[in-house]
Amino acid sequence: MRFCPECGGPAELRSIGGRDRPVCTRCTFVHFSRHNVGVGGVVRRHGRVLLVRRAQEPGRGRWTIPGGFVETDEPFDQAVEREVAEETGIEARVVGVLGVRHRVTPDGSDLYVVFRLQPVDRLVEPHADSGEVDAAGFYTYDEMRSLPNLAEFTRQIVRVALAGRQPFAPVDVPGFSGPGWTFYASTVRCCIPCRVPATALPTSPNRWPEQGRHRCRNRRGRAMATHPGRSGT
């Protein structure tokens, strides 16, 4: 950075906090690296995924999932639901987190959180509803592959979404959970010996049902390894 973003004065590198940072020689403003947070939404309906075509830079003409930046006073789930509705007219609700992408560039740090969403009304058709996109629709994976200018990252996101992997879901944390505070975590239990996901979940994190023990998908229906404090079967 050659000029100060505050007053326009010339900037020079100075060692601050163990790192060289641009400092304005006029107003002494210190430019720290920026951290941007964005969200993307994977909305599935009848084996199809909602995609949009960008009408603005960056990425003009590219097909991708709907999404955008998170406002500083906005929870992640509300941000992605808002972006999906603004860009496609589809009202959807967050199911969980599919993945996170982090990128570091000379200009700062960029965090992108991908959510899985469920449409509120499966009969409503999408339409480009903002100046940011000029087309929107639900596509199968094969149809998506034939789209021109499909972002490769979007292709990978859709593959993960259609693979049937369980998203990280909101988990209640007593004393903390509430508006503006959400913890997303895996709710899938695994077989203790082989770590393959089990086919059922306990009724609560600290309670294992006496009937219908978990079944390991890798053990052809044999009972899951153990109840807490008991030998496996």
mmCIF file with all atom_site columns, C-alpha atoms in Angstrom:
data_model
loop_
_atom_site.group_PDB
_atom_site.id
_atom_site.type_symbol
_atom_site.label_atom_id
_atom_site.label_alt_id
_atom_site.label_comp_id
_atom_site.label_asym_id
_atom_site.label_entity_id
_atom_site.label_seq_id
_atom_site.pdbx_PDB_ins_code
_atom_site.Cartn_x
_atom_site.Cartn_y
_atom_site.Cartn_z
_atom_site.occupancy
_atom_site.B_iso_or_equiv
_atom_site.pdbx_formal_charge
_atom_site.auth_seq_id
_atom_site.auth_comp_id
_atom_site.auth_asym_id
_atom_site.auth_atom_id
_atom_site.pdbx_PDB_model_num
ATOM 1   C CA . MET A 1 1   ? 0.000   0.000   0.000   1.00 0.00 ? 1   MET A CA 1
ATOM 2   C CA . ARG A 1 2   ? 1.530   3.305   -1.111  1.00 0.00 ? 2   ARG A CA 1
ATOM 3   C CA . PHE A 1 3   ? -1.055  5.778   0.181   1.00 0.00 ? 3   PHE A CA 1
ATOM 4   C CA . CYS A 1 4   ? -3.081  6.079   3.368   1.00 0.00 ? 4   CYS A CA 1
ATOM 5   C CA . PRO A 1 5   ? -6.760  5.038   3.024   1.00 0.00 ? 5   PRO A CA 1
ATOM 6   C CA . GLU A 1 6   ? -7.692  7.622   5.693   1.00 0.00 ? 6   GLU A CA 1
ATOM 7   C CA . CYS A 1 7   ? -6.040  10.863  4.525   1.00 0.00 ? 7   CYS A CA 1
ATOM 8   C CA . GLY A 1 8   ? -4.343  9.975   1.250   1.00 0.00 ? 8   GLY A CA 1
ATOM 9   C CA . GLY A 1 9   ? -0.875  10.715  2.577   1.00 0.00 ? 9   GLY A CA 1
ATOM 10  C CA . PRO A 1 10  ? 2.191   8.667   1.598   1.00 0.00 ? 10  PRO A CA 1
ATOM 11  C CA . ALA A 1 11  ? 2.736   5.427   3.491   1.00 0.00 ? 11  ALA A CA 1
ATOM 12  C CA . GLU A 1 12  ? 5.929   3.668   4.482   1.00 0.00 ? 12  GLU A CA 1
ATOM 13  C CA . LEU A 1 13  ? 6.724   0.301   6.051   1.00 0.00 ? 13  LEU A CA 1
ATOM 14  C CA . ARG A 1 14  ? 7.523   0.274   9.758   1.00 0.00 ? 14  ARG A CA 1
ATOM 15  C CA . SER A 1 15  ? 8.075   -2.619  12.131  1.00 0.00 ? 15  SER A CA 1
ATOM 16  C CA . ILE A 1 16  ? 5.048   -2.853  14.446  1.00 0.00 ? 16  ILE A CA 1
ATOM 17  C CA . GLY A 1 17  ? 4.259   -5.911  16.522  1.00 0.00 ? 17  GLY A CA 1
ATOM 18  C CA . GLY A 1 18  ? 7.058   -7.889  14.926  1.00 0.00 ? 18  GLY A CA 1
ATOM 19  C CA . ARG A 1 19  ? 5.808   -7.326  11.356  1.00 0.00 ? 19  ARG A CA 1
ATOM 20  C CA . ASP A 1 20  ? 6.329   -4.679  8.696   1.00 0.00 ? 20  ASP A CA 1
ATOM 21  C CA . ARG A 1 21  ? 3.116   -2.697  8.314   1.00 0.00 ? 21  ARG A CA 1
ATOM 22  C CA . PRO A 1 22  ? 2.206   0.326   6.140   1.00 0.00 ? 22  PRO A CA 1
ATOM 23  C CA . VAL A 1 23  ? 2.101   3.499   8.256   1.00 0.00 ? 23  VAL A CA 1
ATOM 24  C CA . CYS A 1 24  ? 0.943   6.903   7.047   1.00 0.00 ? 24  CYS A CA 1
ATOM 25  C CA . THR A 1 25  ? 3.706   9.502   7.319   1.00 0.00 ? 25  THR A CA 1
ATOM 26  C CA . ARG A 1 26  ? 1.097   12.258  7.650   1.00 0.00 ? 26  ARG A CA 1
ATOM 27  C CA . CYS A 1 27  ? -1.585  11.030  10.091  1.00 0.00 ? 27  CYS A CA 1
ATOM 28  C CA . THR A 1 28  ? 0.316   7.963   11.477  1.00 0.00 ? 28  THR A CA 1
ATOM 29  C CA . PHE A 1 29  ? -2.565  5.632   10.586  1.00 0.00 ? 29  PHE A CA 1
ATOM 30  C CA . VAL A 1 30  ? -1.420  1.985   10.808  1.00 0.00 ? 30  VAL A CA 1
ATOM 31  C CA . HIS A 1 31  ? -2.855  -0.309  8.148   1.00 0.00 ? 31  HIS A CA 1
ATOM 32  C CA . PHE A 1 32  ? -3.488  -3.782  9.569   1.00 0.00 ? 32  PHE A CA 1
ATOM 33  C CA . SER A 1 33  ? -4.477  -6.672  7.335   1.00 0.00 ? 33  SER A CA 1
ATOM 34  C CA . ARG A 1 34  ? -8.196  -6.952  6.661   1.00 0.00 ? 34  ARG A CA 1
ATOM 35  C CA . HIS A 1 35  ? -10.361 -9.966  7.405   1.00 0.00 ? 35  HIS A CA 1
ATOM 36  C CA . ASN A 1 36  ? -13.396 -10.444 5.179   1.00 0.00 ? 36  ASN A CA 1
ATOM 37  C CA . VAL A 1 37  ? -16.069 -13.053 5.864   1.00 0.00 ? 37  VAL A CA 1
ATOM 38  C CA . GLY A 1 38  ? -18.335 -14.397 3.133   1.00 0.00 ? 38  GLY A CA 1
ATOM 39  C CA . VAL A 1 39  ? -21.018 -17.073 3.000   1.00 0.00 ? 39  VAL A CA 1
ATOM 40  C CA . GLY A 1 40  ? -22.370 -19.341 0.283   1.00 0.00 ? 40  GLY A CA 1
ATOM 41  C CA . GLY A 1 41  ? -25.563 -21.387 0.272   1.00 0.00 ? 41  GLY A CA 1
ATOM 42  C CA . VAL A 1 42  ? -26.149 -24.863 -1.167  1.00 0.00 ? 42  VAL A CA 1
ATOM 43  C CA . VAL A 1 43  ? -29.910 -25.263 -1.613  1.00 0.00 ? 43  VAL A CA 1
ATOM 44  C CA . ARG A 1 44  ? -30.962 -28.766 -2.697  1.00 0.00 ? 44  ARG A CA 1
ATOM 45  C CA . ARG A 1 45  ? -34.310 -29.727 -4.205  1.00 0.00 ? 45  ARG A CA 1
ATOM 46  C CA . HIS A 1 46  ? -35.152 -33.107 -5.756  1.00 0.00 ? 46  HIS A CA 1
ATOM 47  C CA . GLY A 1 47  ? -31.504 -33.938 -6.423  1.00 0.00 ? 47  GLY A CA 1
ATOM 48  C CA . ARG A 1 48  ? -30.783 -30.528 -7.929  1.00 0.00 ? 48  ARG A CA 1
ATOM 49  C CA . VAL A 1 49  ? -28.690 -27.648 -6.593  1.00 0.00 ? 49  VAL A CA 1
ATOM 50  C CA . LEU A 1 50  ? -29.485 -23.940 -6.861  1.00 0.00 ? 50  LEU A CA 1
ATOM 51  C CA . LEU A 1 51  ? -26.941 -22.004 -8.966  1.00 0.00 ? 51  LEU A CA 1
ATOM 52  C CA . VAL A 1 52  ? -26.658 -18.381 -10.075 1.00 0.00 ? 52  VAL A CA 1
ATOM 53  C CA . ARG A 1 53  ? -24.707 -16.581 -12.799 1.00 0.00 ? 53  ARG A CA 1
ATOM 54  C CA . ARG A 1 54  ? -22.746 -13.558 -11.641 1.00 0.00 ? 54  ARG A CA 1
ATOM 55  C CA . ALA A 1 55  ? -23.574 -10.270 -13.378 1.00 0.00 ? 55  ALA A CA 1
ATOM 56  C CA . GLN A 1 56  ? -20.787 -8.260  -11.752 1.00 0.00 ? 56  GLN A CA 1
ATOM 57  C CA . GLU A 1 57  ? -17.063 -8.527  -11.129 1.00 0.00 ? 57  GLU A CA 1
ATOM 58  C CA . PRO A 1 58  ? -15.348 -10.377 -9.653  1.00 0.00 ? 58  PRO A CA 1
ATOM 59  C CA . GLY A 1 59  ? -16.435 -13.496 -11.502 1.00 0.00 ? 59  GLY A CA 1
ATOM 60  C CA . ARG A 1 60  ? -18.823 -11.895 -13.981 1.00 0.00 ? 60  ARG A CA 1
ATOM 61  C CA . GLY A 1 61  ? -20.435 -14.577 -16.168 1.00 0.00 ? 61  GLY A CA 1
ATOM 62  C CA . ARG A 1 62  ? -19.449 -17.425 -13.839 1.00 0.00 ? 62  ARG A CA 1
ATOM 63  C CA . TRP A 1 63  ? -21.937 -19.903 -12.428 1.00 0.00 ? 63  TRP A CA 1
ATOM 64  C CA . THR A 1 64  ? -21.692 -20.427 -8.686  1.00 0.00 ? 64  THR A CA 1
ATOM 65  C CA . ILE A 1 65  ? -23.792 -20.935 -5.578  1.00 0.00 ? 65  ILE A CA 1
ATOM 66  C CA . PRO A 1 66  ? -25.583 -17.844 -4.215  1.00 0.00 ? 66  PRO A CA 1
ATOM 67  C CA . GLY A 1 67  ? -23.790 -15.938 -1.483  1.00 0.00 ? 67  GLY A CA 1
ATOM 68  C CA . GLY A 1 68  ? -22.003 -12.779 -0.448  1.00 0.00 ? 68  GLY A CA 1
ATOM 69  C CA . PHE A 1 69  ? -20.368 -10.883 2.383   1.00 0.00 ? 69  PHE A CA 1
ATOM 70  C CA . VAL A 1 70  ? -21.504 -10.946 6.012   1.00 0.00 ? 70  VAL A CA 1
ATOM 71  C CA . GLU A 1 71  ? -22.329 -7.625  7.668   1.00 0.00 ? 71  GLU A CA 1
ATOM 72  C CA . THR A 1 72  ? -20.489 -6.953  10.935  1.00 0.00 ? 72  THR A CA 1
ATOM 73  C CA . ASP A 1 73  ? -23.732 -7.029  12.943  1.00 0.00 ? 73  ASP A CA 1
ATOM 74  C CA . GLU A 1 74  ? -25.221 -10.046 11.132  1.00 0.00 ? 74  GLU A CA 1
ATOM 75  C CA . PRO A 1 75  ? -25.178 -13.727 12.216  1.00 0.00 ? 75  PRO A CA 1
ATOM 76  C CA . PHE A 1 76  ? -23.831 -16.137 9.587   1.00 0.00 ? 76  PHE A CA 1
ATOM 77  C CA . ASP A 1 77  ? -27.090 -18.056 9.171   1.00 0.00 ? 77  ASP A CA 1
ATOM 78  C CA . GLN A 1 78  ? -29.107 -14.883 8.631   1.00 0.00 ? 78  GLN A CA 1
ATOM 79  C CA . ALA A 1 79  ? -26.523 -13.622 6.134   1.00 0.00 ? 79  ALA A CA 1
ATOM 80  C CA . VAL A 1 80  ? -26.657 -16.693 3.896   1.00 0.00 ? 80  VAL A CA 1
ATOM 81  C CA . GLU A 1 81  ? -30.465 -16.888 4.072   1.00 0.00 ? 81  GLU A CA 1
ATOM 82  C CA . ARG A 1 82  ? -30.616 -13.214 3.086   1.00 0.00 ? 82  ARG A CA 1
ATOM 83  C CA . GLU A 1 83  ? -28.183 -13.634 0.178   1.00 0.00 ? 83  GLU A CA 1
ATOM 84  C CA . VAL A 1 84  ? -30.077 -16.639 -1.211  1.00 0.00 ? 84  VAL A CA 1
ATOM 85  C CA . ALA A 1 85  ? -33.383 -14.756 -1.032  1.00 0.00 ? 85  ALA A CA 1
ATOM 86  C CA . GLU A 1 86  ? -31.967 -11.551 -2.559  1.00 0.00 ? 86  GLU A CA 1
ATOM 87  C CA . GLU A 1 87  ? -30.268 -13.279 -5.479  1.00 0.00 ? 87  GLU A CA 1
ATOM 88  C CA . THR A 1 88  ? -32.823 -15.978 -6.340  1.00 0.00 ? 88  THR A CA 1
ATOM 89  C CA . GLY A 1 89  ? -36.128 -15.194 -4.629  1.00 0.00 ? 89  GLY A CA 1
ATOM 90  C CA . ILE A 1 90  ? -35.910 -18.564 -2.856  1.00 0.00 ? 90  ILE A CA 1
ATOM 91  C CA . GLU A 1 91  ? -36.673 -18.555 0.861   1.00 0.00 ? 91  GLU A CA 1
ATOM 92  C CA . ALA A 1 92  ? -34.537 -21.203 2.573   1.00 0.00 ? 92  ALA A CA 1
ATOM 93  C CA . ARG A 1 93  ? -33.394 -22.101 6.078   1.00 0.00 ? 93  ARG A CA 1
ATOM 94  C CA . VAL A 1 94  ? -29.948 -23.191 7.251   1.00 0.00 ? 94  VAL A CA 1
ATOM 95  C CA . VAL A 1 95  ? -29.461 -26.889 8.022   1.00 0.00 ? 95  VAL A CA 1
ATOM 96  C CA . GLY A 1 96  ? -25.757 -26.738 8.846   1.00 0.00 ? 96  GLY A CA 1
ATOM 97  C CA . VAL A 1 97  ? -22.217 -25.969 7.683   1.00 0.00 ? 97  VAL A CA 1
ATOM 98  C CA . LEU A 1 98  ? -20.812 -27.997 4.770   1.00 0.00 ? 98  LEU A CA 1
ATOM 99  C CA . GLY A 1 99  ? -17.302 -26.573 4.773   1.00 0.00 ? 99  GLY A CA 1
ATOM 100 C CA . VAL A 1 100 ? -14.995 -23.607 5.229   1.00 0.00 ? 100 VAL A CA 1
ATOM 101 C CA . ARG A 1 101 ? -12.471 -22.083 2.818   1.00 0.00 ? 101 ARG A CA 1
ATOM 102 C CA . HIS A 1 102 ? -9.696  -19.783 4.045   1.00 0.00 ? 102 HIS A CA 1
ATOM 103 C CA . ARG A 1 103 ? -7.544  -17.718 1.681   1.00 0.00 ? 103 ARG A CA 1
ATOM 104 C CA . VAL A 1 104 ? -4.645  -15.371 2.419   1.00 0.00 ? 104 VAL A CA 1
ATOM 105 C CA . THR A 1 105 ? -3.704  -12.708 -0.144  1.00 0.00 ? 105 THR A CA 1
ATOM 106 C CA . PRO A 1 106 ? -1.412  -9.661  -0.044  1.00 0.00 ? 106 PRO A CA 1
ATOM 107 C CA . ASP A 1 107 ? -4.509  -7.542  0.645   1.00 0.00 ? 107 ASP A CA 1
ATOM 108 C CA . GLY A 1 108 ? -5.751  -9.516  3.641   1.00 0.00 ? 108 GLY A CA 1
ATOM 109 C CA . SER A 1 109 ? -7.478  -12.643 4.860   1.00 0.00 ? 109 SER A CA 1
ATOM 110 C CA . ASP A 1 110 ? -10.642 -14.095 3.331   1.00 0.00 ? 110 ASP A CA 1
ATOM 111 C CA . LEU A 1 111 ? -12.911 -16.604 5.098   1.00 0.00 ? 111 LEU A CA 1
ATOM 112 C CA . TYR A 1 112 ? -15.784 -18.266 3.201   1.00 0.00 ? 112 TYR A CA 1
ATOM 113 C CA . VAL A 1 113 ? -18.320 -20.478 5.001   1.00 0.00 ? 113 VAL A CA 1
ATOM 114 C CA . VAL A 1 114 ? -20.511 -22.801 2.912   1.00 0.00 ? 114 VAL A CA 1
ATOM 115 C CA . PHE A 1 115 ? -23.932 -23.665 4.343   1.00 0.00 ? 115 PHE A CA 1
ATOM 116 C CA . ARG A 1 116 ? -26.488 -26.260 3.381   1.00 0.00 ? 116 ARG A CA 1
ATOM 117 C CA . LEU A 1 117 ? -30.030 -24.910 3.265   1.00 0.00 ? 117 LEU A CA 1
ATOM 118 C CA . GLN A 1 118 ? -33.519 -26.361 2.912   1.00 0.00 ? 118 GLN A CA 1
ATOM 119 C CA . PRO A 1 119 ? -36.077 -24.506 0.763   1.00 0.00 ? 119 PRO A CA 1
ATOM 120 C CA . VAL A 1 120 ? -39.202 -23.447 2.634   1.00 0.00 ? 120 VAL A CA 1
ATOM 121 C CA . ASP A 1 121 ? -41.447 -24.057 -0.396  1.00 0.00 ? 121 ASP A CA 1
ATOM 122 C CA . ARG A 1 122 ? -40.246 -26.683 -2.878  1.00 0.00 ? 122 ARG A CA 1
ATOM 123 C CA . LEU A 1 123 ? -42.659 -25.456 -5.561  1.00 0.00 ? 123 LEU A CA 1
ATOM 124 C CA . VAL A 1 124 ? -41.287 -21.916 -5.857  1.00 0.00 ? 124 VAL A CA 1
ATOM 125 C CA . GLU A 1 125 ? -39.068 -21.420 -8.900  1.00 0.00 ? 125 GLU A CA 1
ATOM 126 C CA . PRO A 1 126 ? -35.925 -19.258 -8.648  1.00 0.00 ? 126 PRO A CA 1
ATOM 127 C CA . HIS A 1 127 ? -35.376 -16.079 -10.613 1.00 0.00 ? 127 HIS A CA 1
ATOM 128 C CA . ALA A 1 128 ? -32.567 -13.531 -10.777 1.00 0.00 ? 128 ALA A CA 1
ATOM 129 C CA . ASP A 1 129 ? -33.756 -10.982 -8.244  1.00 0.00 ? 129 ASP A CA 1
ATOM 130 C CA . SER A 1 130 ? -30.877 -8.516  -7.937  1.00 0.00 ? 130 SER A CA 1
ATOM 131 C CA . GLY A 1 131 ? -28.312 -6.663  -9.993  1.00 0.00 ? 131 GLY A CA 1
ATOM 132 C CA . GLU A 1 132 ? -25.638 -9.069  -8.762  1.00 0.00 ? 132 GLU A CA 1
ATOM 133 C CA . VAL A 1 133 ? -26.897 -12.076 -10.782 1.00 0.00 ? 133 VAL A CA 1
ATOM 134 C CA . ASP A 1 134 ? -28.590 -12.343 -14.181 1.00 0.00 ? 134 ASP A CA 1
ATOM 135 C CA . ALA A 1 135 ? -29.711 -16.001 -14.102 1.00 0.00 ? 135 ALA A CA 1
ATOM 136 C CA . ALA A 1 136 ? -30.712 -18.578 -11.493 1.00 0.00 ? 136 ALA A CA 1
ATOM 137 C CA . GLY A 1 137 ? -31.963 -22.153 -11.534 1.00 0.00 ? 137 GLY A CA 1
ATOM 138 C CA . PHE A 1 138 ? -31.851 -25.653 -10.068 1.00 0.00 ? 138 PHE A CA 1
ATOM 139 C CA . TYR A 1 139 ? -29.482 -28.051 -11.858 1.00 0.00 ? 139 TYR A CA 1
ATOM 140 C CA . THR A 1 140 ? -28.509 -31.703 -11.598 1.00 0.00 ? 140 THR A CA 1
ATOM 141 C CA . TYR A 1 141 ? -24.803 -32.490 -11.391 1.00 0.00 ? 141 TYR A CA 1
ATOM 142 C CA . ASP A 1 142 ? -24.726 -33.574 -15.048 1.00 0.00 ? 142 ASP A CA 1
ATOM 143 C CA . GLU A 1 143 ? -26.539 -30.408 -16.154 1.00 0.00 ? 143 GLU A CA 1
ATOM 144 C CA . MET A 1 144 ? -24.200 -28.318 -14.049 1.00 0.00 ? 144 MET A CA 1
ATOM 145 C CA . ARG A 1 145 ? -21.131 -29.823 -15.737 1.00 0.00 ? 145 ARG A CA 1
ATOM 146 C CA . SER A 1 146 ? -22.349 -28.583 -19.129 1.00 0.00 ? 146 SER A CA 1
ATOM 147 C CA . LEU A 1 147 ? -22.738 -24.975 -17.967 1.00 0.00 ? 147 LEU A CA 1
ATOM 148 C CA . PRO A 1 148 ? -20.191 -22.568 -19.471 1.00 0.00 ? 148 PRO A CA 1
ATOM 149 C CA . ASN A 1 149 ? -17.909 -20.777 -17.037 1.00 0.00 ? 149 ASN A CA 1
ATOM 150 C CA . LEU A 1 150 ? -18.705 -22.982 -14.059 1.00 0.00 ? 150 LEU A CA 1
ATOM 151 C CA . ALA A 1 151 ? -16.391 -22.085 -11.173 1.00 0.00 ? 151 ALA A CA 1
ATOM 152 C CA . GLU A 1 152 ? -14.229 -25.089 -10.265 1.00 0.00 ? 152 GLU A CA 1
ATOM 153 C CA . PHE A 1 153 ? -14.656 -24.364 -6.561  1.00 0.00 ? 153 PHE A CA 1
ATOM 154 C CA . THR A 1 154 ? -18.422 -24.490 -7.068  1.00 0.00 ? 154 THR A CA 1
ATOM 155 C CA . ARG A 1 155 ? -18.100 -27.886 -8.745  1.00 0.00 ? 155 ARG A CA 1
ATOM 156 C CA . GLN A 1 156 ? -16.250 -29.221 -5.701  1.00 0.00 ? 156 GLN A CA 1
ATOM 157 C CA . ILE A 1 157 ? -18.789 -27.729 -3.296  1.00 0.00 ? 157 ILE A CA 1
ATOM 158 C CA . VAL A 1 158 ? -21.676 -29.380 -5.150  1.00 0.00 ? 158 VAL A CA 1
ATOM 159 C CA . ARG A 1 159 ? -19.867 -32.736 -5.213  1.00 0.00 ? 159 ARG A CA 1
ATOM 160 C CA . VAL A 1 160 ? -19.497 -32.567 -1.433  1.00 0.00 ? 160 VAL A CA 1
ATOM 161 C CA . ALA A 1 161 ? -23.142 -31.547 -1.011  1.00 0.00 ? 161 ALA A CA 1
ATOM 162 C CA . LEU A 1 162 ? -24.466 -34.381 -3.199  1.00 0.00 ? 162 LEU A CA 1
ATOM 163 C CA . ALA A 1 163 ? -22.212 -37.006 -1.589  1.00 0.00 ? 163 ALA A CA 1
ATOM 164 C CA . GLY A 1 164 ? -24.617 -37.252 1.340   1.00 0.00 ? 164 GLY A CA 1
ATOM 165 C CA . ARG A 1 165 ? -22.155 -36.021 3.963   1.00 0.00 ? 165 ARG A CA 1
ATOM 166 C CA . GLN A 1 166 ? -23.802 -34.682 7.087   1.00 0.00 ? 166 GLN A CA 1
ATOM 167 C CA . PRO A 1 167 ? -23.232 -30.942 7.618   1.00 0.00 ? 167 PRO A CA 1
ATOM 168 C CA . PHE A 1 168 ? -22.069 -29.483 10.913  1.00 0.00 ? 168 PHE A CA 1
ATOM 169 C CA . ALA A 1 169 ? -25.309 -28.580 12.681  1.00 0.00 ? 169 ALA A CA 1
ATOM 170 C CA . PRO A 1 170 ? -26.075 -25.951 15.340  1.00 0.00 ? 170 PRO A CA 1
ATOM 171 C CA . VAL A 1 171 ? -25.358 -27.413 18.788  1.00 0.00 ? 171 VAL A CA 1
ATOM 172 C CA . ASP A 1 172 ? -26.851 -25.934 21.940  1.00 0.00 ? 172 ASP A CA 1
ATOM 173 C CA . VAL A 1 173 ? -24.295 -24.654 24.466  1.00 0.00 ? 173 VAL A CA 1
ATOM 174 C CA . PRO A 1 174 ? -26.020 -23.848 27.787  1.00 0.00 ? 174 PRO A CA 1
ATOM 175 C CA . GLY A 1 175 ? -25.340 -20.307 28.885  1.00 0.00 ? 175 GLY A CA 1
ATOM 176 C CA . PHE A 1 176 ? -24.044 -19.199 25.479  1.00 0.00 ? 176 PHE A CA 1
ATOM 177 C CA . SER A 1 177 ? -26.392 -20.173 22.641  1.00 0.00 ? 177 SER A CA 1
ATOM 178 C CA . GLY A 1 178 ? -28.757 -17.469 21.504  1.00 0.00 ? 178 GLY A CA 1
ATOM 179 C CA . PRO A 1 179 ? -29.134 -14.642 18.987  1.00 0.00 ? 179 PRO A CA 1
ATOM 180 C CA . GLY A 1 180 ? -25.738 -13.860 17.486  1.00 0.00 ? 180 GLY A CA 1
ATOM 181 C CA . TRP A 1 181 ? -23.988 -16.868 19.113  1.00 0.00 ? 181 TRP A CA 1
ATOM 182 C CA . THR A 1 182 ? -24.013 -20.239 17.361  1.00 0.00 ? 182 THR A CA 1
ATOM 183 C CA . PHE A 1 183 ? -21.708 -23.254 17.621  1.00 0.00 ? 183 PHE A CA 1
ATOM 184 C CA . TYR A 1 184 ? -21.677 -25.614 14.631  1.00 0.00 ? 184 TYR A CA 1
ATOM 185 C CA . ALA A 1 185 ? -20.346 -29.143 15.172  1.00 0.00 ? 185 ALA A CA 1
ATOM 186 C CA . SER A 1 186 ? -20.562 -32.670 13.789  1.00 0.00 ? 186 SER A CA 1
ATOM 187 C CA . THR A 1 187 ? -23.461 -34.723 15.174  1.00 0.00 ? 187 THR A CA 1
ATOM 188 C CA . VAL A 1 188 ? -22.365 -38.010 13.575  1.00 0.00 ? 188 VAL A CA 1
ATOM 189 C CA . ARG A 1 189 ? -21.208 -40.775 15.916  1.00 0.00 ? 189 ARG A CA 1
ATOM 190 C CA . CYS A 1 190 ? -18.572 -43.228 14.723  1.00 0.00 ? 190 CYS A CA 1
ATOM 191 C CA . CYS A 1 191 ? -17.853 -46.898 15.358  1.00 0.00 ? 191 CYS A CA 1
ATOM 192 C CA . ILE A 1 192 ? -15.113 -46.993 18.002  1.00 0.00 ? 192 ILE A CA 1
ATOM 193 C CA . PRO A 1 193 ? -12.965 -49.772 16.445  1.00 0.00 ? 193 PRO A CA 1
ATOM 194 C CA . CYS A 1 194 ? -12.995 -48.659 12.797  1.00 0.00 ? 194 CYS A CA 1
ATOM 195 C CA . ARG A 1 195 ? -14.227 -45.017 12.958  1.00 0.00 ? 195 ARG A CA 1
ATOM 196 C CA . VAL A 1 196 ? -16.879 -45.571 10.265  1.00 0.00 ? 196 VAL A CA 1
ATOM 197 C CA . PRO A 1 197 ? -19.998 -43.386 10.834  1.00 0.00 ? 197 PRO A CA 1
ATOM 198 C CA . ALA A 1 198 ? -22.787 -45.199 12.667  1.00 0.00 ? 198 ALA A CA 1
ATOM 199 C CA . THR A 1 199 ? -26.291 -45.368 11.216  1.00 0.00 ? 199 THR A CA 1
ATOM 200 C CA . ALA A 1 200 ? -28.062 -43.873 14.233  1.00 0.00 ? 200 ALA A CA 1
ATOM 201 C CA . LEU A 1 201 ? -27.524 -41.089 16.727  1.00 0.00 ? 201 LEU A CA 1
ATOM 202 C CA . PRO A 1 202 ? -27.895 -41.216 20.516  1.00 0.00 ? 202 PRO A CA 1
ATOM 203 C CA . THR A 1 203 ? -30.954 -39.479 21.934  1.00 0.00 ? 203 THR A CA 1
ATOM 204 C CA . SER A 1 204 ? -28.666 -36.889 23.535  1.00 0.00 ? 204 SER A CA 1
ATOM 205 C CA . PRO A 1 205 ? -24.894 -36.381 23.822  1.00 0.00 ? 205 PRO A CA 1
ATOM 206 C CA . ASN A 1 206 ? -24.797 -38.006 27.292  1.00 0.00 ? 206 ASN A CA 1
ATOM 207 C CA . ARG A 1 207 ? -27.449 -40.709 26.939  1.00 0.00 ? 207 ARG A CA 1
ATOM 208 C CA . TRP A 1 208 ? -27.063 -43.965 25.031  1.00 0.00 ? 208 TRP A CA 1
ATOM 209 C CA . PRO A 1 209 ? -30.313 -45.898 24.450  1.00 0.00 ? 209 PRO A CA 1
ATOM 210 C CA . GLU A 1 210 ? -30.410 -49.400 25.909  1.00 0.00 ? 210 GLU A CA 1
ATOM 211 C CA . GLN A 1 211 ? -32.434 -50.625 22.939  1.00 0.00 ? 211 GLN A CA 1
ATOM 212 C CA . GLY A 1 212 ? -31.348 -50.322 19.331  1.00 0.00 ? 212 GLY A CA 1
ATOM 213 C CA . ARG A 1 213 ? -27.650 -49.744 19.767  1.00 0.00 ? 213 ARG A CA 1
ATOM 214 C CA . HIS A 1 214 ? -25.760 -47.914 17.054  1.00 0.00 ? 214 HIS A CA 1
ATOM 215 C CA . ARG A 1 215 ? -24.923 -49.986 13.994  1.00 0.00 ? 215 ARG A CA 1
ATOM 216 C CA . CYS A 1 216 ? -21.618 -49.644 12.188  1.00 0.00 ? 216 CYS A CA 1
ATOM 217 C CA . ARG A 1 217 ? -22.037 -49.468 8.409   1.00 0.00 ? 217 ARG A CA 1
ATOM 218 C CA . ASN A 1 218 ? -18.777 -51.346 8.006   1.00 0.00 ? 218 ASN A CA 1
ATOM 219 C CA . ARG A 1 219 ? -19.781 -54.338 10.168  1.00 0.00 ? 219 ARG A CA 1
ATOM 220 C CA . ARG A 1 220 ? -22.901 -55.578 8.381   1.00 0.00 ? 220 ARG A CA 1
ATOM 221 C CA . GLY A 1 221 ? -25.335 -54.812 11.177  1.00 0.00 ? 221 GLY A CA 1
ATOM 222 C CA . ARG A 1 222 ? -23.231 -55.920 14.145  1.00 0.00 ? 222 ARG A CA 1
ATOM 223 C CA . ALA A 1 223 ? -23.801 -53.804 17.247  1.00 0.00 ? 223 ALA A CA 1
ATOM 224 C CA . MET A 1 224 ? -21.655 -50.743 17.719  1.00 0.00 ? 224 MET A CA 1
ATOM 225 C CA . ALA A 1 225 ? -18.643 -51.209 19.929  1.00 0.00 ? 225 ALA A CA 1
ATOM 226 C CA . THR A 1 226 ? -19.776 -50.096 23.343  1.00 0.00 ? 226 THR A CA 1
ATOM 227 C CA . HIS A 1 227 ? -21.978 -48.306 25.785  1.00 0.00 ? 227 HIS A CA 1
ATOM 228 C CA . PRO A 1 228 ? -19.877 -46.026 28.011  1.00 0.00 ? 228 PRO A CA 1
ATOM 229 C CA . GLY A 1 229 ? -18.123 -48.173 30.607  1.00 0.00 ? 229 GLY A CA 1
ATOM 230 C CA . ARG A 1 230 ? -19.099 -51.511 29.017  1.00 0.00 ? 230 ARG A CA 1
ATOM 231 C CA . SER A 1 231 ? -17.207 -53.966 26.898  1.00 0.00 ? 231 SER A CA 1
ATOM 232 C CA . GLY A 1 232 ? -17.928 -53.986 23.170  1.00 0.00 ? 232 GLY A CA 1
ATOM 233 C CA . THR A 1 233 ? -20.046 -56.561 21.388  1.00 0.00 ? 233 THR A CA 1
#
